[in-house]
Amino acid sequence: MTKTIGIFVGSLRKGSYSRIIAQEMAKLFPAGYEAKFIEIGNLPLYNQDFDDLNQVPEAYPTFREEVKQIDAALFVTPEYNRSVPAVLKNALDVASRPYGANVWDGKPAAVVSVSIGAISGFGANHHLRQSLVFLNMPTLQQPEAYIGNVQKFIDEDKGEVNNQGTKDFLKSIDDAFVKLIERY
């Protein structure tokens, strides 16, 4: 039976380094695993009144159902101001509400942070992990996945990873993530 890994990219930017890294990782999963990119940029900001007053935006149920259908979640994100981009935090909130209907619950997760700087998105990586703990998502611990100076490993003209060492590292993350998924 094929397992589906939902991929959530924390950058909406055209040519996003996070998306390029995510696309590379999607290619590296073994047979029996399907990578599915799930769009988060079209979600209105979460407002509990939408659920409470039965005025749920059309995008919410569709997104919640997509998350419900995946077996695991891979988050690839840049860091904005030492934290997670708002679009990614919003996606977590939308799919964890209304209270008691958290569709993230129990899904294995992996976090990869990407940055043009040397700190490698450390703040975003750890802030995201805090939310995943609350959402009850067992999260890959090793190898840690901070990709700093990412522009050095990307061929922007082709929109792909151009460095075999980076590809090997991404494959090691995928392999470890698959082992985690198999445990759950």
Short mmCIF file of C-alpha atoms in Angstrom, two decimals:
data_model
loop_
_atom_site.label_atom_id
_atom_site.label_comp_id
_atom_site.label_asym_id
_atom_site.label_seq_id
_atom_site.Cartn_x
_atom_site.Cartn_y
_atom_site.Cartn_z
CA MET A 1 0.00 0.00 0.00
CA THR A 2 1.38 3.38 -1.00
CA LYS A 3 1.88 5.94 1.76
CA THR A 4 1.34 9.60 1.00
CA ILE A 5 3.65 12.25 2.39
CA GLY A 6 2.13 15.71 2.31
CA ILE A 7 4.71 18.39 1.61
CA PHE A 8 4.11 21.85 3.03
CA VAL A 9 6.39 24.65 1.82
CA GLY A 10 6.60 27.71 4.05
CA SER A 11 7.50 30.11 1.24
CA LEU A 12 5.12 31.39 -1.39
CA ARG A 13 7.89 33.06 -3.40
CA LYS A 14 8.31 32.05 -7.03
CA GLY A 15 11.65 30.28 -7.25
CA SER A 16 11.65 29.62 -3.51
CA TYR A 17 14.73 27.81 -2.23
CA SER A 18 12.47 25.93 0.17
CA ARG A 19 10.36 24.66 -2.73
CA ILE A 20 13.45 23.60 -4.69
CA ILE A 21 14.72 21.63 -1.68
CA ALA A 22 11.23 20.11 -1.17
CA GLN A 23 11.05 19.11 -4.84
CA GLU A 24 14.41 17.40 -4.58
CA MET A 25 13.31 15.53 -1.45
CA ALA A 26 10.07 14.48 -3.16
CA LYS A 27 12.11 12.76 -5.89
CA LEU A 28 14.21 10.85 -3.35
CA PHE A 29 11.50 8.93 -1.49
CA PRO A 30 11.58 5.17 -2.13
CA ALA A 31 8.99 3.13 -4.00
CA GLY A 32 5.79 2.84 -2.03
CA TYR A 33 5.84 6.51 -1.03
CA GLU A 34 4.05 9.25 -2.89
CA ALA A 35 4.96 12.89 -2.27
CA LYS A 36 2.05 15.31 -2.58
CA PHE A 37 2.55 19.07 -2.45
CA ILE A 38 -0.30 20.67 -0.54
CA GLU A 39 -1.01 24.33 -1.22
CA ILE A 40 -1.20 26.61 1.82
CA GLY A 41 -1.15 30.05 0.22
CA ASN A 42 -4.87 30.24 -0.49
CA LEU A 43 -6.06 29.76 3.11
CA PRO A 44 -7.74 32.77 4.72
CA LEU A 45 -6.25 33.63 8.11
CA TYR A 46 -7.72 31.41 10.79
CA ASN A 47 -10.53 32.96 12.79
CA GLN A 48 -12.41 30.79 15.28
CA ASP A 49 -15.62 32.70 14.51
CA PHE A 50 -15.66 31.01 11.10
CA ASP A 51 -16.07 27.63 12.79
CA ASP A 52 -18.23 28.84 15.69
CA LEU A 53 -20.69 30.71 13.47
CA ASN A 54 -20.72 28.10 10.69
CA GLN A 55 -19.16 30.56 8.22
CA VAL A 56 -16.19 28.41 7.25
CA PRO A 57 -14.32 29.66 4.16
CA GLU A 58 -14.52 27.24 1.25
CA ALA A 59 -10.78 26.56 1.40
CA TYR A 60 -10.84 25.23 4.99
CA PRO A 61 -12.77 21.95 4.55
CA THR A 62 -10.84 21.17 1.37
CA PHE A 63 -7.51 21.73 3.12
CA ARG A 64 -8.55 19.81 6.24
CA GLU A 65 -9.59 16.85 4.09
CA GLU A 66 -6.27 16.92 2.21
CA VAL A 67 -4.36 16.84 5.49
CA LYS A 68 -6.63 14.10 6.82
CA GLN A 69 -5.79 11.91 3.81
CA ILE A 70 -1.98 12.03 4.13
CA ASP A 71 0.05 9.54 6.14
CA ALA A 72 2.85 11.94 7.15
CA ALA A 73 3.90 15.57 6.74
CA LEU A 74 7.16 17.08 5.52
CA PHE A 75 7.60 20.77 6.30
CA VAL A 76 10.24 22.69 4.36
CA THR A 77 10.47 26.29 5.39
CA PRO A 78 12.52 29.45 5.40
CA GLU A 79 12.87 31.53 8.53
CA TYR A 80 11.13 34.89 8.84
CA ASN A 81 12.25 37.05 11.76
CA ARG A 82 13.56 34.04 13.73
CA SER A 83 10.28 32.17 13.38
CA VAL A 84 7.92 30.34 11.06
CA PRO A 85 6.37 32.19 8.12
CA ALA A 86 2.78 33.22 8.87
CA VAL A 87 1.41 31.18 5.96
CA LEU A 88 2.77 27.97 7.49
CA LYS A 89 1.56 28.73 11.01
CA ASN A 90 -1.86 29.56 9.57
CA ALA A 91 -1.98 26.17 7.81
CA LEU A 92 -1.22 24.43 11.11
CA ASP A 93 -4.00 26.39 12.81
CA VAL A 94 -6.61 25.80 10.11
CA ALA A 95 -6.10 22.01 10.13
CA SER A 96 -6.03 21.75 13.93
CA ARG A 97 -9.42 23.40 14.46
CA PRO A 98 -12.17 23.45 15.49
CA TYR A 99 -11.12 22.25 18.93
CA GLY A 100 -11.18 18.46 19.06
CA ALA A 101 -10.91 18.05 15.28
CA ASN A 102 -7.11 18.20 14.83
CA VAL A 103 -6.43 16.36 11.57
CA TRP A 104 -2.65 16.55 12.18
CA ASP A 105 -3.03 14.26 15.20
CA GLY A 106 -0.61 11.32 15.18
CA LYS A 107 0.88 11.99 11.75
CA PRO A 108 4.68 11.61 11.65
CA ALA A 109 6.45 14.81 10.63
CA ALA A 110 9.84 16.03 9.49
CA VAL A 111 11.10 19.61 9.49
CA VAL A 112 13.71 21.04 7.13
CA SER A 113 14.67 24.69 7.46
CA VAL A 114 16.35 26.55 4.63
CA SER A 115 18.21 29.85 4.75
CA ILE A 116 20.63 31.94 2.75
CA GLY A 117 22.34 32.73 6.04
CA ALA A 118 24.66 30.68 8.21
CA ILE A 119 22.14 30.12 11.02
CA SER A 120 20.19 27.85 8.66
CA GLY A 121 16.68 28.72 9.78
CA PHE A 122 17.32 27.40 13.29
CA GLY A 123 14.63 29.63 14.84
CA ALA A 124 11.94 28.59 12.36
CA ASN A 125 12.87 24.94 12.72
CA HIS A 126 12.49 24.99 16.49
CA HIS A 127 9.39 27.19 16.59
CA LEU A 128 7.70 24.82 14.15
CA ARG A 129 8.67 21.84 16.30
CA GLN A 130 6.98 23.48 19.31
CA SER A 131 3.68 23.57 17.44
CA LEU A 132 4.10 19.99 16.21
CA VAL A 133 4.51 18.77 19.79
CA PHE A 134 1.19 20.35 20.73
CA LEU A 135 -0.46 18.90 17.61
CA ASN A 136 0.73 15.41 18.66
CA MET A 137 2.92 14.83 15.63
CA PRO A 138 5.88 12.53 16.27
CA THR A 139 8.72 14.44 14.64
CA LEU A 140 11.99 13.23 13.14
CA GLN A 141 14.84 14.12 15.48
CA GLN A 142 17.90 12.95 13.54
CA PRO A 143 19.38 13.87 11.24
CA GLU A 144 18.66 17.49 12.06
CA ALA A 145 17.86 19.36 8.89
CA TYR A 146 19.16 22.91 8.76
CA ILE A 147 20.33 23.99 5.33
CA GLY A 148 22.29 27.21 5.54
CA ASN A 149 23.80 29.12 2.64
CA VAL A 150 21.32 27.26 0.47
CA GLN A 151 21.97 29.48 -2.55
CA LYS A 152 25.35 27.75 -2.92
CA PHE A 153 23.61 24.41 -3.51
CA ILE A 154 20.97 25.59 -5.97
CA ASP A 155 21.14 26.11 -9.71
CA GLU A 156 18.61 28.93 -9.96
CA ASP A 157 18.41 28.73 -13.77
CA LYS A 158 17.33 25.10 -13.61
CA GLY A 159 15.50 25.37 -10.28
CA GLU A 160 17.24 22.35 -8.80
CA VAL A 161 19.86 21.21 -6.32
CA ASN A 162 23.27 21.20 -8.01
CA ASN A 163 25.40 19.57 -5.31
CA GLN A 164 25.68 15.79 -4.82
CA GLY A 165 26.61 16.14 -1.15
CA THR A 166 23.39 18.08 -0.55
CA LYS A 167 21.37 15.49 -2.49
CA ASP A 168 22.93 12.75 -0.35
CA PHE A 169 22.06 14.66 2.83
CA LEU A 170 18.46 15.15 1.69
CA LYS A 171 18.25 11.43 0.89
CA SER A 172 19.47 10.61 4.42
CA ILE A 173 16.65 12.75 5.82
CA ASP A 174 14.10 11.00 3.60
CA ASP A 175 15.44 7.59 4.64
CA ALA A 176 15.25 8.43 8.34
CA PHE A 177 11.77 9.89 7.87
CA VAL A 178 10.56 6.72 6.15
CA LYS A 179 11.80 4.70 9.15
CA LEU A 180 9.85 7.01 11.47
CA ILE A 181 6.71 6.67 9.32
CA GLU A 182 7.02 2.88 9.39
CA ARG A 183 7.09 2.96 13.21
CA TYR A 184 3.73 4.73 13.26
#
